[in-house]
């Protein structure tokens, strides 16, 4: 193992461990927050940032190969689909919950 | 392009409907018109009195302080449920003690059938993916039954939930005009515009590579159906109906099922009678190889995709 490999593994471990810390924060937030949108925000952090950090670390470990391309596709897919799903849930909650103004200030955008 | 139009009153459906509504009886000839009976209606006071009486009777019947039988029944119920559960657990544990140990070489499931699948599967079916080769050639009859189950299930759901076109159109207009409909959401539309082609291509890839890599008709069809649900949500059902409406659904589904039936029955008959079936197996690992597995995978994939989308659309709006 050369010095470059050591640097590579150092950055990989850094990425994966920061991703895992974010996952822990996500799970803590999902179980501790009382309002839906706060919980959804915590879950969305885990779905996008934490997962892509972990996958980035794994990509660094494997080096450039066919598997790395698949990892990149997974990150691409999740970065598009997960925020869209979170946005829809938030919209549903705001439009259907009658007591939503207890937790947040509602502003009409557009009209 | 002129069609001979019958009067609606001459059809059998209409007379059946008239008879059901009670406005006309086909058995009575002439101009006698039947009128339905007037519905008996109580006034508000009487209804309230009946309800109060009913509540009073219920209170006395199920009150454990006043009714001795209810008290005894409640105690018996608790005791007997505990006894029954303990007996059930005992019976199950007794049966488990007779089961063969996990992973033992002399277990009855470790027989000649599984050995043959593993040893001769590649040679006899030409499929690199043993599972796909197993379920679509050795056990093609079972898989045909499963595909039929999907077909019958969608037929039953259609019988129960299908709406007529007029109601559907009105409903669709109502949905389109609301601000909060998912199809009027620009973020979802943008995501769907990027993701839908990827999902469709991935589903088709999995269906076509069913005999080479993990996957096959069922999983690929499920992915295709999910992509169609996303498309219908983001772009609206009217836009989806331009390329997937009820006619396309009927043609695709029945063609797929008939294709599977024909290929499968040819395969069963030749196999059961020991006749050579002249289906080339090809070189294992190539796309065009392994005989009947590829066309059957395509048929199953179409069937599953149609079923998924039909279930979603029928439960969501009552029509394809």
GROMACS .gro file of C-alpha atoms in nm:
model
  431
    1UNK     CA    1   0.000   0.000   0.000
    2UNK     CA    2   0.144   0.330  -0.108
    3UNK     CA    3   0.090   0.669   0.045
    4UNK     CA    4  -0.188   0.743  -0.207
    5UNK     CA    5  -0.385   0.443  -0.090
    6UNK     CA    6  -0.358   0.565   0.268
    7UNK     CA    7  -0.492   0.905   0.166
    8UNK     CA    8  -0.774   0.740  -0.030
    9UNK     CA    9  -0.877   0.523   0.264
   10UNK     CA   10  -0.852   0.819   0.503
   11UNK     CA   11  -1.097   1.020   0.293
   12UNK     CA   12  -1.323   0.718   0.246
   13UNK     CA   13  -1.340   0.660   0.622
   14UNK     CA   14  -1.405   1.031   0.676
   15UNK     CA   15  -1.695   1.028   0.429
   16UNK     CA   16  -1.851   0.707   0.559
   17UNK     CA   17  -1.826   0.805   0.924
   18UNK     CA   18  -1.977   1.149   0.861
   19UNK     CA   19  -2.257   0.977   0.671
   20UNK     CA   20  -2.318   0.741   0.963
   21UNK     CA   21  -2.325   1.033   1.210
   22UNK     CA   22  -2.587   1.201   0.990
   23UNK     CA   23  -2.787   0.877   0.988
   24UNK     CA   24  -2.781   0.872   1.369
   25UNK     CA   25  -2.900   1.234   1.372
   26UNK     CA   26  -3.174   1.139   1.126
   27UNK     CA   27  -3.303   0.852   1.338
   28UNK     CA   28  -3.288   1.064   1.654
   29UNK     CA   29  -3.483   1.340   1.483
   30UNK     CA   30  -3.744   1.104   1.338
   31UNK     CA   31  -3.822   0.967   1.682
   32UNK     CA   32  -3.792   1.286   1.887
   33UNK     CA   33  -3.966   1.557   1.684
   34UNK     CA   34  -4.338   1.593   1.743
   35UNK     CA   35  -4.443   1.776   1.426
   36UNK     CA   36  -4.467   1.598   1.092
   37UNK     CA   37  -4.268   1.844   0.885
   38UNK     CA   38  -3.978   1.844   1.133
   39UNK     CA   39  -3.967   1.466   1.122
   40UNK     CA   40  -3.986   1.472   0.743
   41UNK     CA   41  -3.695   1.714   0.730
   42UNK     CA   42  -3.484   1.484   0.944
   43UNK     CA   43  -3.572   1.185   0.726
   44UNK     CA   44  -3.494   1.378   0.408
   45UNK     CA   45  -3.145   1.460   0.541
   46UNK     CA   46  -3.075   1.090   0.578
   47UNK     CA   47  -3.217   1.004   0.239
   48UNK     CA   48  -3.009   1.251   0.045
   49UNK     CA   49  -2.692   1.371   0.220
   50UNK     CA   50  -2.610   1.082   0.452
   51UNK     CA   51  -2.672   0.815   0.191
   52UNK     CA   52  -2.472   0.992  -0.077
   53UNK     CA   53  -2.182   1.047   0.168
   54UNK     CA   54  -2.176   0.674   0.252
   55UNK     CA   55  -2.192   0.579  -0.114
   56UNK     CA   56  -1.917   0.829  -0.196
   57UNK     CA   57  -1.693   0.665   0.063
   58UNK     CA   58  -1.765   0.323  -0.085
   59UNK     CA   59  -1.689   0.459  -0.433
   60UNK     CA   60  -1.351   0.582  -0.311
   61UNK     CA   61  -1.272   0.238  -0.166
   62UNK     CA   62  -1.366   0.039  -0.477
   63UNK     CA   63  -1.191   0.271  -0.722
   64UNK     CA   64  -1.326   0.347  -1.066
   65UNK     CA   65  -1.516   0.047  -1.207
   66UNK     CA   66  -1.857  -0.064  -1.329
   67UNK     CA   67  -1.980  -0.078  -0.968
   68UNK     CA   68  -1.887   0.288  -0.915
   69UNK     CA   69  -2.100   0.387  -1.211
   70UNK     CA   70  -2.391   0.199  -1.056
   71UNK     CA   71  -2.336   0.380  -0.725
   72UNK     CA   72  -2.340   0.711  -0.911
   73UNK     CA   73  -2.670   0.616  -1.074
   74UNK     CA   74  -2.817   0.526  -0.734
   75UNK     CA   75  -2.713   0.866  -0.595
   76UNK     CA   76  -2.859   1.040  -0.901
   77UNK     CA   77  -3.186   0.851  -0.863
   78UNK     CA   78  -3.215   0.921  -0.491
   79UNK     CA   79  -3.130   1.289  -0.524
   80UNK     CA   80  -3.418   1.334  -0.765
   81UNK     CA   81  -3.680   1.103  -0.617
   82UNK     CA   82  -3.638   1.158  -0.243
   83UNK     CA   83  -3.673   1.541  -0.238
   84UNK     CA   84  -3.973   1.514  -0.471
   85UNK     CA   85  -4.138   1.263  -0.235
   86UNK     CA   86  -4.060   1.481   0.069
   87UNK     CA   87  -4.203   1.784  -0.108
   88UNK     CA   88  -4.525   1.598  -0.187
   89UNK     CA   89  -4.565   1.479   0.173
   90UNK     CA   90  -4.507   1.832   0.302
   91UNK     CA   91  -4.761   1.973   0.058
   92UNK     CA   92  -5.016   1.710   0.157
   93UNK     CA   93  -4.965   1.785   0.525
   94UNK     CA   94  -4.996   2.161   0.481
   95UNK     CA   95  -5.310   2.134   0.269
   96UNK     CA   96  -5.492   1.876   0.484
   97UNK     CA   97  -5.391   1.955   0.842
   98UNK     CA   98  -5.628   2.209   0.992
   99UNK     CA   99  -5.407   2.298   1.287
  100UNK     CA  100  -5.095   2.346   1.079
  101UNK     CA  101  -5.070   2.716   1.163
  102UNK     CA  102  -4.998   2.620   1.524
  103UNK     CA  103  -4.653   2.504   1.415
  104UNK     CA  104  -4.566   2.728   1.123
  105UNK     CA  105  -4.648   3.051   0.946
  106UNK     CA  106  -4.830   2.994   0.620
  107UNK     CA  107  -4.765   3.229   0.330
  108UNK     CA  108  -4.947   3.218   0.001
  109UNK     CA  109  -4.695   3.190  -0.278
  110UNK     CA  110  -4.803   3.308  -0.620
  111UNK     CA  111  -5.161   3.424  -0.612
  112UNK     CA  112  -6.889   0.584  -4.161
  113UNK     CA  113  -7.252   0.569  -4.070
  114UNK     CA  114  -7.355   0.324  -3.807
  115UNK     CA  115  -7.701   0.176  -3.781
  116UNK     CA  116  -7.822   0.300  -3.445
  117UNK     CA  117  -8.085   0.108  -3.254
  118UNK     CA  118  -8.317   0.286  -3.025
  119UNK     CA  119  -8.208   0.253  -2.666
  120UNK     CA  120  -8.554   0.140  -2.560
  121UNK     CA  121  -8.536  -0.174  -2.773
  122UNK     CA  122  -8.232  -0.325  -2.604
  123UNK     CA  123  -8.257  -0.591  -2.341
  124UNK     CA  124  -8.040  -0.395  -2.098
  125UNK     CA  125  -8.284  -0.109  -2.097
  126UNK     CA  126  -8.585  -0.326  -2.030
  127UNK     CA  127  -8.396  -0.504  -1.753
  128UNK     CA  128  -8.314  -0.167  -1.601
  129UNK     CA  129  -8.676  -0.059  -1.627
  130UNK     CA  130  -8.786  -0.375  -1.459
  131UNK     CA  131  -8.529  -0.331  -1.181
  132UNK     CA  132  -8.643   0.028  -1.123
  133UNK     CA  133  -9.001  -0.085  -1.114
  134UNK     CA  134  -9.122   0.155  -1.381
  135UNK     CA  135  -9.219  -0.109  -1.634
  136UNK     CA  136  -9.285  -0.481  -1.629
  137UNK     CA  137  -9.207  -0.667  -1.954
  138UNK     CA  138  -9.432  -0.956  -1.850
  139UNK     CA  139  -9.742  -0.734  -1.856
  140UNK     CA  140  -9.830  -0.635  -2.210
  141UNK     CA  141 -10.016  -0.318  -2.279
  142UNK     CA  142  -9.985   0.027  -2.133
  143UNK     CA  143  -9.998  -0.055  -1.766
  144UNK     CA  144  -9.733   0.143  -1.586
  145UNK     CA  145  -9.611   0.020  -1.252
  146UNK     CA  146  -9.530   0.262  -0.976
  147UNK     CA  147  -9.287   0.180  -0.696
  148UNK     CA  148  -9.422   0.164  -0.343
  149UNK     CA  149  -9.385   0.469  -0.129
  150UNK     CA  150  -9.113   0.429   0.130
  151UNK     CA  151  -9.246   0.419   0.484
  152UNK     CA  152  -9.110   0.712   0.681
  153UNK     CA  153  -9.125   0.769   1.054
  154UNK     CA  154  -9.119   1.116   1.194
  155UNK     CA  155  -8.826   1.237   1.399
  156UNK     CA  156  -8.987   1.184   1.742
  157UNK     CA  157  -9.067   0.817   1.680
  158UNK     CA  158  -8.717   0.746   1.551
  159UNK     CA  159  -8.563   0.904   1.859
  160UNK     CA  160  -8.793   0.705   2.085
  161UNK     CA  161  -8.696   0.379   1.914
  162UNK     CA  162  -8.330   0.465   1.946
  163UNK     CA  163  -8.364   0.544   2.317
  164UNK     CA  164  -8.547   0.215   2.375
  165UNK     CA  165  -8.278   0.025   2.187
  166UNK     CA  166  -8.000   0.189   2.389
  167UNK     CA  167  -8.184   0.110   2.713
  168UNK     CA  168  -8.220  -0.256   2.619
  169UNK     CA  169  -7.854  -0.275   2.518
  170UNK     CA  170  -7.740  -0.116   2.842
  171UNK     CA  171  -7.933  -0.368   3.046
  172UNK     CA  172  -7.825  -0.662   2.834
  173UNK     CA  173  -7.452  -0.597   2.830
  174UNK     CA  174  -7.407  -0.434   3.168
  175UNK     CA  175  -7.203  -0.674   3.377
  176UNK     CA  176  -7.323  -0.525   3.707
  177UNK     CA  177  -7.688  -0.604   3.637
  178UNK     CA  178  -7.661  -0.911   3.417
  179UNK     CA  179  -7.530  -1.228   3.578
  180UNK     CA  180  -7.490  -1.414   3.249
  181UNK     CA  181  -7.271  -1.148   3.094
  182UNK     CA  182  -7.040  -1.154   3.395
  183UNK     CA  183  -6.999  -1.531   3.378
  184UNK     CA  184  -6.953  -1.517   3.001
  185UNK     CA  185  -6.680  -1.252   3.027
  186UNK     CA  186  -6.485  -1.458   3.280
  187UNK     CA  187  -6.527  -1.777   3.078
  188UNK     CA  188  -6.420  -1.595   2.764
  189UNK     CA  189  -6.094  -1.476   2.918
  190UNK     CA  190  -6.011  -1.814   3.073
  191UNK     CA  191  -6.096  -2.011   2.760
  192UNK     CA  192  -5.896  -1.779   2.535
  193UNK     CA  193  -5.588  -1.825   2.755
  194UNK     CA  194  -5.636  -2.203   2.758
  195UNK     CA  195  -5.685  -2.214   2.382
  196UNK     CA  196  -5.372  -2.008   2.316
  197UNK     CA  197  -5.162  -2.227   2.547
  198UNK     CA  198  -5.296  -2.540   2.375
  199UNK     CA  199  -5.215  -2.397   2.031
  200UNK     CA  200  -4.861  -2.307   2.137
  201UNK     CA  201  -4.817  -2.656   2.282
  202UNK     CA  202  -4.938  -2.828   1.964
  203UNK     CA  203  -4.709  -2.614   1.748
  204UNK     CA  204  -4.405  -2.677   1.969
  205UNK     CA  205  -4.483  -3.050   1.964
  206UNK     CA  206  -4.490  -3.045   1.582
  207UNK     CA  207  -4.171  -2.841   1.562
  208UNK     CA  208  -3.985  -3.103   1.766
  209UNK     CA  209  -4.056  -3.356   1.490
  210UNK     CA  210  -3.918  -3.137   1.207
  211UNK     CA  211  -3.582  -3.237   1.059
  212UNK     CA  212  -3.282  -3.021   1.163
  213UNK     CA  213  -3.190  -2.726   0.941
  214UNK     CA  214  -2.921  -2.796   0.681
  215UNK     CA  215  -2.906  -3.170   0.732
  216UNK     CA  216  -2.796  -3.357   0.420
  217UNK     CA  217  -3.055  -3.631   0.466
  218UNK     CA  218  -3.351  -3.390   0.479
  219UNK     CA  219  -3.644  -3.480   0.252
  220UNK     CA  220  -3.619  -3.150   0.063
  221UNK     CA  221  -3.264  -3.229  -0.039
  222UNK     CA  222  -3.375  -3.473  -0.307
  223UNK     CA  223  -3.299  -3.561  -0.668
  224UNK     CA  224  -3.515  -3.281  -0.812
  225UNK     CA  225  -3.308  -2.994  -0.674
  226UNK     CA  226  -2.990  -3.178  -0.767
  227UNK     CA  227  -3.107  -3.215  -1.125
  228UNK     CA  228  -3.203  -2.847  -1.150
  229UNK     CA  229  -2.857  -2.744  -1.039
  230UNK     CA  230  -2.657  -2.996  -1.239
  231UNK     CA  231  -2.850  -3.013  -1.568
  232UNK     CA  232  -3.033  -2.678  -1.559
  233UNK     CA  233  -2.792  -2.487  -1.779
  234UNK     CA  234  -2.764  -2.772  -2.029
  235UNK     CA  235  -3.137  -2.841  -2.058
  236UNK     CA  236  -3.282  -2.488  -2.046
  237UNK     CA  237  -2.991  -2.279  -2.174
  238UNK     CA  238  -3.050  -2.015  -1.905
  239UNK     CA  239  -2.759  -1.888  -1.699
  240UNK     CA  240  -3.001  -1.774  -1.430
  241UNK     CA  241  -3.109  -2.108  -1.281
  242UNK     CA  242  -3.416  -1.965  -1.104
  243UNK     CA  243  -3.552  -1.821  -1.428
  244UNK     CA  244  -3.482  -2.148  -1.610
  245UNK     CA  245  -3.657  -2.341  -1.334
  246UNK     CA  246  -3.978  -2.137  -1.310
  247UNK     CA  247  -4.022  -2.087  -1.684
  248UNK     CA  248  -3.936  -2.431  -1.823
  249UNK     CA  249  -3.952  -2.704  -1.559
  250UNK     CA  250  -4.236  -2.532  -1.376
  251UNK     CA  251  -4.388  -2.329  -1.660
  252UNK     CA  252  -4.733  -2.467  -1.577
  253UNK     CA  253  -4.725  -2.316  -1.224
  254UNK     CA  254  -4.614  -1.982  -1.363
  255UNK     CA  255  -4.896  -1.994  -1.616
  256UNK     CA  256  -5.137  -2.037  -1.326
  257UNK     CA  257  -4.986  -1.735  -1.150
  258UNK     CA  258  -5.023  -1.523  -1.463
  259UNK     CA  259  -5.387  -1.631  -1.489
  260UNK     CA  260  -5.440  -1.532  -1.127
  261UNK     CA  261  -5.318  -1.180  -1.210
  262UNK     CA  262  -5.557  -1.166  -1.505
  263UNK     CA  263  -5.857  -1.285  -1.303
  264UNK     CA  264  -5.777  -1.048  -1.016
  265UNK     CA  265  -5.778  -0.744  -1.245
  266UNK     CA  266  -6.100  -0.866  -1.407
  267UNK     CA  267  -6.269  -0.886  -1.064
  268UNK     CA  268  -6.146  -0.541  -0.963
  269UNK     CA  269  -6.270  -0.401  -1.293
  270UNK     CA  270  -6.613  -0.557  -1.240
  271UNK     CA  271  -6.642  -0.394  -0.899
  272UNK     CA  272  -6.477  -0.055  -0.945
  273UNK     CA  273  -6.505   0.043  -1.313
  274UNK     CA  274  -6.699   0.366  -1.374
  275UNK     CA  275  -6.862   0.473  -1.698
  276UNK     CA  276  -6.691   0.725  -1.922
  277UNK     CA  277  -6.920   1.019  -1.844
  278UNK     CA  278  -6.861   1.004  -1.469
  279UNK     CA  279  -6.490   0.954  -1.527
  280UNK     CA  280  -6.467   1.265  -1.744
  281UNK     CA  281  -6.650   1.480  -1.490
  282UNK     CA  282  -6.428   1.349  -1.213
  283UNK     CA  283  -6.115   1.416  -1.417
  284UNK     CA  284  -6.219   1.775  -1.486
  285UNK     CA  285  -6.277   1.831  -1.116
  286UNK     CA  286  -5.936   1.691  -1.029
  287UNK     CA  287  -5.755   1.891  -1.295
  288UNK     CA  288  -5.897   2.219  -1.180
  289UNK     CA  289  -5.780   2.190  -0.821
  290UNK     CA  290  -5.458   2.359  -0.720
  291UNK     CA  291  -5.353   2.074  -0.495
  292UNK     CA  292  -5.370   1.787  -0.745
  293UNK     CA  293  -5.033   1.613  -0.774
  294UNK     CA  294  -5.033   1.660  -1.150
  295UNK     CA  295  -5.030   2.038  -1.110
  296UNK     CA  296  -4.711   2.022  -0.906
  297UNK     CA  297  -4.408   2.145  -1.106
  298UNK     CA  298  -4.152   1.968  -0.885
  299UNK     CA  299  -4.316   1.628  -0.930
  300UNK     CA  300  -4.349   1.688  -1.303
  301UNK     CA  301  -3.982   1.772  -1.334
  302UNK     CA  302  -3.877   1.466  -1.134
  303UNK     CA  303  -4.105   1.241  -1.336
  304UNK     CA  304  -3.975   1.383  -1.663
  305UNK     CA  305  -3.625   1.275  -1.568
  306UNK     CA  306  -3.705   0.952  -1.385
  307UNK     CA  307  -3.974   0.794  -1.604
  308UNK     CA  308  -3.751   0.711  -1.905
  309UNK     CA  309  -3.485   0.570  -1.671
  310UNK     CA  310  -3.739   0.351  -1.491
  311UNK     CA  311  -3.892   0.226  -1.816
  312UNK     CA  312  -3.554   0.141  -1.967
  313UNK     CA  313  -3.447  -0.034  -1.648
  314UNK     CA  314  -3.767  -0.240  -1.641
  315UNK     CA  315  -3.730  -0.343  -2.006
  316UNK     CA  316  -3.363  -0.430  -1.942
  317UNK     CA  317  -3.458  -0.655  -1.652
  318UNK     CA  318  -3.730  -0.830  -1.854
  319UNK     CA  319  -3.505  -0.892  -2.154
  320UNK     CA  320  -3.212  -1.012  -1.940
  321UNK     CA  321  -3.426  -1.245  -1.731
  322UNK     CA  322  -3.241  -1.555  -1.844
  323UNK     CA  323  -2.891  -1.406  -1.804
  324UNK     CA  324  -2.896  -1.196  -1.487
  325UNK     CA  325  -3.117  -1.188  -1.176
  326UNK     CA  326  -3.466  -1.064  -1.249
  327UNK     CA  327  -3.719  -1.173  -1.506
  328UNK     CA  328  -4.074  -1.104  -1.604
  329UNK     CA  329  -4.223  -1.052  -1.261
  330UNK     CA  330  -3.967  -0.808  -1.122
  331UNK     CA  331  -3.923  -0.621  -1.449
  332UNK     CA  332  -4.298  -0.593  -1.493
  333UNK     CA  333  -4.333  -0.457  -1.140
  334UNK     CA  334  -4.075  -0.187  -1.219
  335UNK     CA  335  -4.253  -0.097  -1.543
  336UNK     CA  336  -4.586  -0.075  -1.361
  337UNK     CA  337  -4.437   0.149  -1.093
  338UNK     CA  338  -4.297   0.377  -1.361
  339UNK     CA  339  -4.640   0.396  -1.523
  340UNK     CA  340  -4.799   0.487  -1.189
  341UNK     CA  341  -4.544   0.769  -1.148
  342UNK     CA  342  -4.614   0.892  -1.501
  343UNK     CA  343  -4.990   0.888  -1.444
  344UNK     CA  344  -4.950   1.079  -1.117
  345UNK     CA  345  -4.723   1.345  -1.259
  346UNK     CA  346  -4.873   1.398  -1.603
  347UNK     CA  347  -5.236   1.320  -1.533
  348UNK     CA  348  -5.455   1.036  -1.647
  349UNK     CA  349  -5.573   1.211  -1.962
  350UNK     CA  350  -5.217   1.229  -2.090
  351UNK     CA  351  -5.148   0.869  -1.993
  352UNK     CA  352  -5.462   0.760  -2.176
  353UNK     CA  353  -5.307   0.881  -2.502
  354UNK     CA  354  -5.069   0.585  -2.506
  355UNK     CA  355  -5.220   0.350  -2.248
  356UNK     CA  356  -5.598   0.343  -2.247
  357UNK     CA  357  -5.847   0.066  -2.200
  358UNK     CA  358  -5.813  -0.066  -2.556
  359UNK     CA  359  -5.434  -0.087  -2.537
  360UNK     CA  360  -5.471  -0.254  -2.197
  361UNK     CA  361  -5.711  -0.516  -2.332
  362UNK     CA  362  -5.500  -0.594  -2.640
  363UNK     CA  363  -5.170  -0.608  -2.450
  364UNK     CA  364  -5.299  -0.819  -2.166
  365UNK     CA  365  -5.489  -1.074  -2.373
  366UNK     CA  366  -5.211  -1.101  -2.632
  367UNK     CA  367  -4.955  -1.163  -2.360
  368UNK     CA  368  -5.166  -1.428  -2.192
  369UNK     CA  369  -5.247  -1.603  -2.522
  370UNK     CA  370  -4.879  -1.592  -2.624
  371UNK     CA  371  -4.779  -1.756  -2.300
  372UNK     CA  372  -5.061  -2.010  -2.336
  373UNK     CA  373  -4.966  -2.105  -2.692
  374UNK     CA  374  -4.591  -2.132  -2.634
  375UNK     CA  375  -4.646  -2.308  -2.304
  376UNK     CA  376  -4.896  -2.561  -2.438
  377UNK     CA  377  -4.668  -2.647  -2.732
  378UNK     CA  378  -4.389  -2.697  -2.482
  379UNK     CA  379  -4.598  -2.913  -2.245
  380UNK     CA  380  -4.739  -3.134  -2.521
  381UNK     CA  381  -4.405  -3.204  -2.681
  382UNK     CA  382  -4.241  -3.254  -2.345
  383UNK     CA  383  -4.510  -3.484  -2.206
  384UNK     CA  384  -4.513  -3.707  -2.515
  385UNK     CA  385  -4.137  -3.721  -2.554
  386UNK     CA  386  -4.135  -3.541  -2.890
  387UNK     CA  387  -3.848  -3.314  -2.984
  388UNK     CA  388  -3.969  -2.952  -2.979
  389UNK     CA  389  -3.723  -2.794  -3.228
  390UNK     CA  390  -3.676  -2.480  -3.017
  391UNK     CA  391  -3.310  -2.375  -3.047
  392UNK     CA  392  -3.143  -2.319  -2.711
  393UNK     CA  393  -2.862  -2.099  -2.846
  394UNK     CA  394  -2.539  -2.016  -2.667
  395UNK     CA  395  -2.585  -1.961  -2.293
  396UNK     CA  396  -2.518  -1.598  -2.197
  397UNK     CA  397  -2.643  -1.442  -2.520
  398UNK     CA  398  -2.959  -1.234  -2.536
  399UNK     CA  399  -3.123  -1.456  -2.800
  400UNK     CA  400  -3.082  -1.788  -2.626
  401UNK     CA  401  -3.249  -2.036  -2.392
  402UNK     CA  402  -3.551  -2.123  -2.608
  403UNK     CA  403  -3.891  -2.029  -2.468
  404UNK     CA  404  -3.770  -1.832  -2.166
  405UNK     CA  405  -3.728  -1.496  -2.342
  406UNK     CA  406  -4.075  -1.477  -2.506
  407UNK     CA  407  -4.241  -1.604  -2.189
  408UNK     CA  408  -4.052  -1.345  -1.984
  409UNK     CA  409  -4.179  -1.071  -2.215
  410UNK     CA  410  -4.538  -1.201  -2.186
  411UNK     CA  411  -4.518  -1.218  -1.805
  412UNK     CA  412  -4.361  -0.873  -1.789
  413UNK     CA  413  -4.643  -0.715  -1.993
  414UNK     CA  414  -4.900  -0.895  -1.782
  415UNK     CA  415  -4.753  -0.780  -1.450
  416UNK     CA  416  -4.703  -0.420  -1.568
  417UNK     CA  417  -5.063  -0.400  -1.690
  418UNK     CA  418  -5.188  -0.550  -1.363
  419UNK     CA  419  -4.995  -0.303  -1.147
  420UNK     CA  420  -5.109  -0.002  -1.343
  421UNK     CA  421  -5.469  -0.127  -1.367
  422UNK     CA  422  -5.490  -0.181  -0.990
  423UNK     CA  423  -5.352   0.167  -0.924
  424UNK     CA  424  -5.577   0.339  -1.176
  425UNK     CA  425  -5.890   0.148  -1.075
  426UNK     CA  426  -5.848   0.214  -0.705
  427UNK     CA  427  -5.751   0.576  -0.763
  428UNK     CA  428  -6.018   0.689  -1.007
  429UNK     CA  429  -6.223   0.387  -1.117
  430UNK     CA  430  -6.110   0.357  -1.476
  431UNK     CA  431  -5.806   0.306  -1.690
   0.00000   0.00000   0.00000
